[in-house]
Tab-separated table of C-alpha atoms in Angstrom:
chain	number	residue	atom	x	y	z
A	18	UNK	CA	18.304	-12.424	8.213
A	19	UNK	CA	19.994	-15.265	8.752
A	20	UNK	CA	18.269	-17.723	11.077
A	21	UNK	CA	14.842	-19.230	10.988
A	22	UNK	CA	12.524	-17.593	13.346
A	23	UNK	CA	10.198	-20.522	14.098
A	24	UNK	CA	12.710	-22.787	14.994
A	25	UNK	CA	15.692	-20.738	15.354
A	26	UNK	CA	18.074	-22.757	12.672
A	27	UNK	CA	20.036	-21.271	10.117
A	28	UNK	CA	18.362	-20.152	6.768
A	29	UNK	CA	19.941	-20.438	3.143
A	30	UNK	CA	18.939	-18.481	-0.262
A	31	UNK	CA	17.948	-20.769	-2.529
A	32	UNK	CA	14.688	-21.119	-5.156
A	33	UNK	CA	11.667	-22.917	-3.706
A	34	UNK	CA	9.577	-25.339	-5.740
A	35	UNK	CA	6.890	-23.882	-7.704
A	36	UNK	CA	8.638	-19.977	-7.674
A	37	UNK	CA	10.959	-17.885	-9.477
A	38	UNK	CA	12.449	-15.677	-6.833
A	39	UNK	CA	15.188	-16.344	-4.704
A	40	UNK	CA	13.516	-17.146	-0.679
A	41	UNK	CA	15.582	-17.371	2.659
A	42	UNK	CA	14.255	-20.493	3.697
A	43	UNK	CA	14.903	-22.702	6.650
A	44	UNK	CA	17.612	-26.210	6.479
A	45	UNK	CA	15.789	-27.282	8.714
A	46	UNK	CA	12.151	-26.650	9.260
A	47	UNK	CA	12.361	-26.098	5.837
A	48	UNK	CA	9.708	-22.325	6.735
A	49	UNK	CA	9.568	-20.203	3.967
A	50	UNK	CA	10.281	-16.267	5.125
A	51	UNK	CA	8.657	-14.083	2.464
A	52	UNK	CA	9.678	-10.419	2.866
A	53	UNK	CA	7.677	-7.275	1.226
A	54	UNK	CA	7.502	-4.346	1.147
A	55	UNK	CA	6.437	-1.728	3.916
A	56	UNK	CA	3.931	1.369	3.457
A	57	UNK	CA	4.564	4.404	4.752
A	58	UNK	CA	1.444	6.066	5.518
A	59	UNK	CA	0.945	10.081	6.223
A	60	UNK	CA	-0.933	13.466	5.892
A	61	UNK	CA	0.025	16.389	3.616
A	62	UNK	CA	-2.187	18.714	6.523
A	63	UNK	CA	-3.335	22.499	4.946
A	64	UNK	CA	-4.315	25.358	6.850
A	65	UNK	CA	-4.977	28.491	5.040
A	66	UNK	CA	-2.922	28.259	1.841
A	67	UNK	CA	0.399	26.589	4.077
A	68	UNK	CA	1.244	22.925	4.801
A	69	UNK	CA	2.699	21.585	7.844
A	70	UNK	CA	5.867	20.247	7.962
A	71	UNK	CA	7.524	18.214	11.071
A	72	UNK	CA	12.015	18.805	11.245
A	73	UNK	CA	13.468	15.218	11.973
A	74	UNK	CA	14.990	14.904	15.341
A	75	UNK	CA	15.942	11.117	14.357
A	76	UNK	CA	17.496	9.429	11.455
A	77	UNK	CA	18.006	9.216	8.718
A	78	UNK	CA	17.853	12.791	7.052
A	79	UNK	CA	18.194	14.055	10.971
A	80	UNK	CA	17.392	18.232	11.427
A	81	UNK	CA	15.989	17.656	7.516
A	82	UNK	CA	12.008	18.722	7.144
A	83	UNK	CA	9.293	16.121	5.732
A	84	UNK	CA	5.518	15.295	6.606
A	85	UNK	CA	4.460	13.740	8.794
A	86	UNK	CA	4.800	9.817	7.602
A	87	UNK	CA	5.950	6.951	9.443
A	88	UNK	CA	5.666	2.896	9.157
A	89	UNK	CA	1.870	1.112	8.746
A	90	UNK	CA	1.475	-0.550	11.563
A	91	UNK	CA	-1.130	-4.131	11.927
A	92	UNK	CA	-3.915	-3.681	12.867
A	93	UNK	CA	-4.582	-0.609	11.785
A	94	UNK	CA	-5.907	1.618	8.050
A	95	UNK	CA	-4.190	4.136	5.900
A	96	UNK	CA	-6.200	6.280	7.086
A	97	UNK	CA	-6.038	5.330	10.767
A	98	UNK	CA	-1.907	4.915	10.133
A	99	UNK	CA	-2.061	8.830	8.761
A	100	UNK	CA	-4.160	9.784	11.639
A	101	UNK	CA	-1.696	8.432	13.904
A	102	UNK	CA	1.766	9.422	12.412
A	103	UNK	CA	-0.053	13.058	11.380
A	104	UNK	CA	-1.069	12.850	15.986
A	105	UNK	CA	2.698	11.213	16.699
A	106	UNK	CA	5.468	13.728	15.386
A	107	UNK	CA	3.024	16.669	14.571
A	108	UNK	CA	-0.030	16.762	18.074
A	109	UNK	CA	-2.213	17.359	15.659
A	110	UNK	CA	-4.890	15.617	15.236
A	111	UNK	CA	-6.630	15.891	11.706
A	112	UNK	CA	-9.574	14.397	8.842
A	113	UNK	CA	-8.569	12.826	6.148
A	114	UNK	CA	-9.842	14.331	2.807
A	115	UNK	CA	-8.421	12.356	0.054
A	116	UNK	CA	-6.003	10.350	-0.842
A	117	UNK	CA	-3.345	11.938	-2.218
A	118	UNK	CA	-0.392	10.175	-3.716
A	119	UNK	CA	0.888	7.082	-3.676
A	120	UNK	CA	4.349	6.423	-5.158
A	121	UNK	CA	6.335	3.115	-5.391
A	122	UNK	CA	10.098	3.447	-4.244
A	123	UNK	CA	10.954	0.304	-5.797
A	124	UNK	CA	14.934	0.606	-4.720
A	125	UNK	CA	14.340	0.371	-0.883
A	126	UNK	CA	10.374	-1.359	-0.887
A	127	UNK	CA	8.501	0.721	0.486
A	128	UNK	CA	5.207	2.146	-0.914
A	129	UNK	CA	4.567	6.014	0.170
A	130	UNK	CA	0.977	6.823	0.345
A	131	UNK	CA	-0.123	10.673	1.332
A	132	UNK	CA	-3.520	11.616	2.677
A	133	UNK	CA	-4.907	14.898	2.528
A	134	UNK	CA	-6.009	16.105	5.508
A	135	UNK	CA	-7.048	18.933	7.802
A	136	UNK	CA	-7.188	19.191	11.546
A	137	UNK	CA	-10.374	18.781	13.247
A	138	UNK	CA	-8.731	21.271	15.684
A	139	UNK	CA	-6.081	23.794	14.962
A	140	UNK	CA	-3.314	23.221	17.405
A	141	UNK	CA	-0.085	21.224	16.494
A	142	UNK	CA	3.347	20.887	18.697
A	143	UNK	CA	6.476	18.664	17.759
A	144	UNK	CA	6.607	15.110	18.906
A	145	UNK	CA	9.338	12.823	20.402
A	146	UNK	CA	10.613	12.268	16.700
A	147	UNK	CA	10.037	16.272	15.391
A	148	UNK	CA	12.451	18.684	16.380
A	149	UNK	CA	10.348	21.729	15.339
A	150	UNK	CA	6.666	22.019	13.764
A	151	UNK	CA	5.987	24.784	11.739
A	152	UNK	CA	3.126	25.596	8.768
A	153	UNK	CA	5.090	27.043	5.252
A	154	UNK	CA	3.528	28.866	2.441
A	155	UNK	CA	4.691	27.471	-0.769
A	156	UNK	CA	7.701	30.038	-1.061
A	157	UNK	CA	8.734	29.878	2.365
A	158	UNK	CA	8.732	25.731	2.041
A	159	UNK	CA	12.579	25.348	2.924
A	160	UNK	CA	13.105	23.002	-0.606
A	161	UNK	CA	16.932	22.271	-0.425
A	162	UNK	CA	16.527	21.362	3.695
A	163	UNK	CA	13.555	18.875	2.723
A	164	UNK	CA	15.023	14.758	4.380
A	165	UNK	CA	13.597	12.720	1.046
A	166	UNK	CA	12.672	13.068	-2.989
A	167	UNK	CA	9.377	11.711	-2.495
A	168	UNK	CA	8.367	14.246	-0.007
A	169	UNK	CA	9.707	17.324	-2.201
A	170	UNK	CA	7.431	15.770	-5.076
A	171	UNK	CA	4.359	15.202	-3.121
A	172	UNK	CA	4.513	18.678	-2.267
A	173	UNK	CA	5.481	20.508	-5.603
A	174	UNK	CA	1.724	18.530	-7.015
A	175	UNK	CA	-0.080	19.340	-3.921
A	176	UNK	CA	1.015	23.148	-4.569
A	177	UNK	CA	0.597	22.984	-9.163
A	178	UNK	CA	-2.781	20.632	-8.202
A	179	UNK	CA	-4.044	23.811	-5.935
A	180	UNK	CA	-3.165	26.460	-8.561
A	181	UNK	CA	-5.381	24.444	-11.076
A	182	UNK	CA	-8.136	23.771	-9.044
A	183	UNK	CA	-8.768	20.266	-9.369
A	184	UNK	CA	-6.612	17.712	-6.794
A	185	UNK	CA	-5.601	14.569	-8.517
A	186	UNK	CA	-5.284	11.968	-7.197
A	187	UNK	CA	-1.480	10.810	-8.286
A	188	UNK	CA	-0.162	7.524	-8.505
A	189	UNK	CA	3.072	6.070	-9.529
A	190	UNK	CA	7.173	5.368	-8.771
A	191	UNK	CA	9.831	7.277	-8.319
A	192	UNK	CA	12.600	5.139	-9.914
A	193	UNK	CA	16.571	5.639	-9.042
A	194	UNK	CA	18.518	6.453	-12.225
A	195	UNK	CA	20.173	3.253	-12.084
A	196	UNK	CA	17.108	1.767	-12.342
A	197	UNK	CA	15.616	3.432	-16.219
A	198	UNK	CA	15.720	2.314	-19.375
A	199	UNK	CA	18.378	4.127	-22.073
A	200	UNK	CA	16.457	7.588	-22.511
A	201	UNK	CA	15.072	8.488	-19.272
A	202	UNK	CA	15.728	11.379	-17.874
A	203	UNK	CA	18.255	11.922	-15.829
A	204	UNK	CA	17.833	13.751	-12.364
A	205	UNK	CA	18.258	11.449	-9.765
A	206	UNK	CA	14.395	10.205	-9.725
A	207	UNK	CA	12.531	9.416	-12.400
A	208	UNK	CA	8.800	9.842	-11.229
A	209	UNK	CA	6.203	7.805	-13.629
A	210	UNK	CA	2.699	8.883	-12.638
A	211	UNK	CA	-1.017	8.122	-13.796
A	212	UNK	CA	-3.084	10.691	-12.832
A	213	UNK	CA	-6.538	10.062	-12.125
A	214	UNK	CA	-8.803	12.405	-14.896
B	49	UNK	CA	8.550	-15.335	15.423
B	50	UNK	CA	9.922	-17.174	18.113
B	51	UNK	CA	13.571	-17.017	17.354
B	52	UNK	CA	15.313	-13.541	16.606
B	53	UNK	CA	16.356	-13.454	12.812
B	54	UNK	CA	19.374	-12.212	12.992
B	55	UNK	CA	21.167	-13.928	16.645
B	56	UNK	CA	19.098	-17.386	16.732
B	57	UNK	CA	18.292	-16.689	20.447
B	58	UNK	CA	14.703	-16.606	21.898
B	59	UNK	CA	12.697	-13.463	21.061
B	60	UNK	CA	10.087	-12.191	24.254
B	61	UNK	CA	7.437	-9.828	23.849
B	62	UNK	CA	7.480	-5.948	24.697
B	63	UNK	CA	7.097	-2.584	24.559
B	64	UNK	CA	10.204	-0.894	23.305
B	65	UNK	CA	11.767	2.503	24.897
B	66	UNK	CA	9.897	5.388	23.701
B	67	UNK	CA	7.554	2.686	21.767
B	68	UNK	CA	3.970	2.279	22.156
B	69	UNK	CA	3.100	-1.254	20.693
B	70	UNK	CA	4.193	-5.009	22.369
B	71	UNK	CA	6.807	-5.733	19.911
B	72	UNK	CA	8.703	-9.130	19.096
B	73	UNK	CA	12.405	-8.356	20.404
B	74	UNK	CA	15.473	-10.345	20.825
B	75	UNK	CA	16.837	-11.560	24.186
B	76	UNK	CA	19.936	-11.357	23.699
B	77	UNK	CA	21.153	-9.136	21.005
B	78	UNK	CA	18.093	-7.137	21.209
B	79	UNK	CA	16.980	-6.596	17.869
B	80	UNK	CA	13.580	-5.043	17.854
B	81	UNK	CA	11.349	-6.953	15.609
B	82	UNK	CA	8.840	-4.884	13.401
B	83	UNK	CA	5.650	-6.155	11.693
B	84	UNK	CA	3.337	-4.405	9.261
B	85	UNK	CA	0.744	-5.221	6.701
B	86	UNK	CA	1.660	-6.687	3.472
B	87	UNK	CA	-0.042	-5.423	-0.110
B	88	UNK	CA	-2.217	-7.355	-2.178
B	89	UNK	CA	-1.895	-6.172	-5.682
B	90	UNK	CA	-4.341	-7.147	-9.029
B	91	UNK	CA	-6.065	-6.236	-11.863
B	92	UNK	CA	-9.515	-5.822	-12.934
B	93	UNK	CA	-9.166	-6.454	-16.405
B	94	UNK	CA	-11.646	-5.739	-18.885
B	95	UNK	CA	-12.883	-6.803	-22.504
B	96	UNK	CA	-15.831	-6.088	-23.893
B	97	UNK	CA	-17.992	-5.638	-21.273
B	98	UNK	CA	-16.899	-8.685	-19.404
B	99	UNK	CA	-14.381	-9.084	-16.604
B	100	UNK	CA	-11.629	-11.538	-15.955
B	101	UNK	CA	-11.771	-13.735	-13.666
B	102	UNK	CA	-9.716	-16.854	-11.860
B	103	UNK	CA	-10.570	-19.635	-10.358
B	104	UNK	CA	-8.050	-20.730	-7.591
B	105	UNK	CA	-5.984	-23.577	-7.723
B	106	UNK	CA	-4.855	-23.238	-4.742
B	107	UNK	CA	-5.856	-22.689	-0.517
B	108	UNK	CA	-7.297	-20.724	0.956
B	109	UNK	CA	-10.727	-20.841	-0.600
B	110	UNK	CA	-9.207	-23.771	-3.711
B	111	UNK	CA	-11.764	-23.511	-6.498
B	112	UNK	CA	-13.480	-20.397	-5.710
B	113	UNK	CA	-12.980	-17.290	-7.695
B	114	UNK	CA	-11.062	-14.285	-7.949
B	115	UNK	CA	-9.352	-11.725	-9.828
B	116	UNK	CA	-5.815	-12.048	-10.865
B	117	UNK	CA	-3.857	-10.262	-7.412
B	118	UNK	CA	-1.362	-11.808	-4.722
B	119	UNK	CA	1.686	-9.896	-2.114
B	120	UNK	CA	3.106	-7.291	-3.908
B	121	UNK	CA	6.716	-8.255	-3.806
B	122	UNK	CA	10.867	-6.502	-3.073
B	123	UNK	CA	12.149	-4.773	-5.809
B	124	UNK	CA	8.526	-3.559	-7.991
B	125	UNK	CA	6.279	-1.058	-8.169
B	126	UNK	CA	2.655	-1.791	-7.492
B	127	UNK	CA	1.853	-1.427	-10.684
B	128	UNK	CA	4.180	-3.915	-11.927
B	129	UNK	CA	3.045	-6.473	-9.179
B	130	UNK	CA	-0.314	-6.340	-10.861
B	131	UNK	CA	0.470	-6.421	-13.809
B	132	UNK	CA	2.645	-9.753	-12.891
B	133	UNK	CA	0.168	-10.838	-10.806
B	134	UNK	CA	-2.105	-10.970	-14.044
B	135	UNK	CA	0.613	-12.944	-16.097
B	136	UNK	CA	1.057	-15.650	-13.420
B	137	UNK	CA	-2.172	-16.717	-12.286
B	138	UNK	CA	-4.501	-15.352	-15.642
B	139	UNK	CA	-1.825	-15.314	-18.258
B	140	UNK	CA	-2.756	-12.297	-19.301
B	141	UNK	CA	-0.543	-9.420	-20.062
B	142	UNK	CA	-1.883	-5.995	-19.687
B	143	UNK	CA	-1.864	-2.333	-19.854
B	144	UNK	CA	-2.259	-0.678	-16.402
B	145	UNK	CA	-5.285	2.195	-16.736
B	146	UNK	CA	-5.704	3.406	-13.676
B	147	UNK	CA	-5.645	2.359	-9.927
B	148	UNK	CA	-9.205	1.284	-8.871
B	149	UNK	CA	-10.111	0.578	-5.150
B	150	UNK	CA	-7.728	0.243	-2.287
B	151	UNK	CA	-9.184	-1.682	0.988
B	152	UNK	CA	-7.401	-1.832	3.955
B	153	UNK	CA	-8.402	-5.075	5.674
B	154	UNK	CA	-6.778	-4.562	9.270
B	155	UNK	CA	-7.891	-7.965	10.398
B	156	UNK	CA	-5.692	-9.707	8.295
B	157	UNK	CA	-3.232	-6.625	8.255
B	158	UNK	CA	-3.095	-6.734	4.314
B	159	UNK	CA	-3.703	-3.892	2.210
B	160	UNK	CA	-5.909	-4.747	-1.526
B	161	UNK	CA	-4.878	-2.890	-4.014
B	162	UNK	CA	-7.077	-3.492	-7.651
B	163	UNK	CA	-6.029	-1.546	-11.167
B	164	UNK	CA	-8.326	-1.327	-13.522
B	165	UNK	CA	-6.216	-2.905	-16.910
B	166	UNK	CA	-7.218	-3.965	-20.435
B	167	UNK	CA	-5.698	-6.476	-22.683
B	168	UNK	CA	-2.397	-5.862	-24.483
B	169	UNK	CA	-3.067	-9.021	-26.858
B	170	UNK	CA	-6.383	-10.924	-26.323
B	171	UNK	CA	-4.942	-13.675	-24.692
B	172	UNK	CA	-5.105	-15.904	-21.587
B	173	UNK	CA	-4.738	-19.122	-20.146
B	174	UNK	CA	-4.624	-20.397	-16.111
B	175	UNK	CA	-1.895	-20.074	-15.148
B	176	UNK	CA	-0.542	-22.758	-11.567
B	177	UNK	CA	-2.561	-21.003	-8.922
B	178	UNK	CA	-5.656	-20.877	-11.517
B	179	UNK	CA	-8.199	-23.997	-11.966
B	180	UNK	CA	-9.727	-21.671	-15.018
B	181	UNK	CA	-9.715	-18.492	-15.946
B	182	UNK	CA	-12.836	-16.781	-18.137
B	183	UNK	CA	-14.254	-13.694	-18.822
B	184	UNK	CA	-17.625	-12.631	-17.715
B	185	UNK	CA	-20.468	-10.523	-17.660
B	186	UNK	CA	-21.813	-8.727	-15.040
B	187	UNK	CA	-24.988	-10.991	-14.600
B	188	UNK	CA	-23.133	-14.352	-15.025
B	189	UNK	CA	-20.583	-13.421	-12.870
B	190	UNK	CA	-20.565	-16.554	-9.910
B	191	UNK	CA	-21.725	-13.724	-6.872
B	192	UNK	CA	-21.831	-16.987	-5.028
B	193	UNK	CA	-18.542	-18.431	-5.569
B	194	UNK	CA	-16.123	-15.631	-4.751
B	195	UNK	CA	-13.217	-16.376	-2.773
B	196	UNK	CA	-12.876	-12.559	-0.893
B	197	UNK	CA	-15.095	-10.715	-0.022
B	198	UNK	CA	-13.009	-7.547	-0.782
B	199	UNK	CA	-13.111	-8.601	-4.134
B	200	UNK	CA	-16.719	-8.711	-4.319
B	201	UNK	CA	-17.123	-5.015	-3.328
B	202	UNK	CA	-14.605	-4.368	-6.381
B	203	UNK	CA	-16.724	-5.443	-8.924
B	204	UNK	CA	-20.090	-4.035	-7.363
B	205	UNK	CA	-18.370	-0.678	-7.553
B	206	UNK	CA	-16.160	-1.260	-10.924
B	207	UNK	CA	-20.039	-2.648	-12.715
B	208	UNK	CA	-21.500	0.521	-10.026
B	209	UNK	CA	-18.783	2.679	-12.029
B	210	UNK	CA	-19.617	1.567	-15.962
B	211	UNK	CA	-22.724	2.439	-15.541
B	212	UNK	CA	-22.346	5.722	-14.313
B	213	UNK	CA	-20.017	6.506	-17.263
B	214	UNK	CA	-16.992	7.422	-14.600
B	215	UNK	CA	-14.738	5.414	-12.676
B	216	UNK	CA	-13.514	6.746	-9.057
B	217	UNK	CA	-11.234	5.669	-7.404
B	218	UNK	CA	-12.126	3.750	-4.063
B	219	UNK	CA	-10.201	4.073	-0.719
B	220	UNK	CA	-11.361	3.104	2.007
B	221	UNK	CA	-11.857	0.144	4.554
B	222	UNK	CA	-13.467	-3.919	5.182
B	223	UNK	CA	-14.030	-4.013	8.692
B	224	UNK	CA	-15.235	-7.064	10.541
B	225	UNK	CA	-18.449	-6.754	12.265
B	226	UNK	CA	-16.459	-7.145	15.625
B	227	UNK	CA	-14.153	-4.161	14.568
B	228	UNK	CA	-17.842	-1.733	13.925
B	229	UNK	CA	-18.764	0.963	16.224
B	230	UNK	CA	-22.138	0.848	17.747
B	231	UNK	CA	-24.912	1.278	15.520
B	232	UNK	CA	-22.743	-0.045	12.320
B	233	UNK	CA	-24.329	-1.914	9.467
B	234	UNK	CA	-24.863	-5.897	10.061
B	235	UNK	CA	-23.474	-7.338	7.283
B	236	UNK	CA	-20.383	-9.171	8.133
B	237	UNK	CA	-18.166	-6.556	6.872
B	238	UNK	CA	-18.960	-2.529	6.924
B	239	UNK	CA	-16.745	-0.560	4.372
B	240	UNK	CA	-16.896	2.882	5.149
B	241	UNK	CA	-14.536	4.871	1.833
B	242	UNK	CA	-13.785	8.145	0.570
B	243	UNK	CA	-14.311	8.376	-3.188
B	244	UNK	CA	-12.916	10.823	-5.034
B	245	UNK	CA	-15.009	12.599	-7.334
């Protein structure tokens, strides 16, 4: 952000009175431009032991696999956003079963929410943002060609819950290595999770 | 939004190629300014059958009661946001127990998330945005002086779950009367909820 979206003059970065964080503030009209995390919402669609994956036709991670998901829009609910993204990217009309994962990704200012879902009618096809859409058994999932760690983590938890016979709601955070405290595990992401019982 | 935050020129509203929604687009540099919902995150702090409420010292709803909650910031997780807001507004250092409610409020482009929490150390005090902070039994909650329907709804569900002996995770939406379909209930808000079992 370089200019004020209210008056068009230059913004500066400083801590407003009574606040404790630097914000973009207009040098002319003094408008404070807050910036907040975005929600990425999608579906984990299950059908006969398989899940629906999309091969990305867009950057970032062109050609890699993911779940149908995208930025939540204004004027919709989280569930509507999950259904819309699944329709747009995977051509699938689904009903929501239950919230499955909600992971904060503070290094990119996003919160990922994935819902378990099932087909209302069995049909899917690649939308404009997907090269290919298909159903995969756990054993056939292209684990080495997944686009995002948060999606791989969600899929691993899905198949683990499936085996255990009980789907939890997993709420946590994926932190980059550089954000971890000493003694935390040394994979590229650390996952802290508060599972419901 | 009137001006482009990238170059300072005027924005227009139109549907970008390949998109299906009107966006703010810069007339000069063509930058597309997406707008997305914000998350409001807070805590339902329980202590010996009572919950911690704050009397608002700011608009909107000055002088009415609410739970400690506020806009999630960049560079933090949802749980950190909930703890920070509880510290700022209620002077309470809490640990998160579990996600309790996640309600979409599409008419104001917000998603509310409330966590059940408990004191790490028993202490609370009014922060700069609160006139007063206190613990309330269910019977003593000032139901007629609550600031936001989403908070009242969350508190009602909290006490109902408490009586049932099992806290669920409640995920749904609160829709304004004007957003409801024919035949839906006629209170000022309709709540659709997907409770976990």
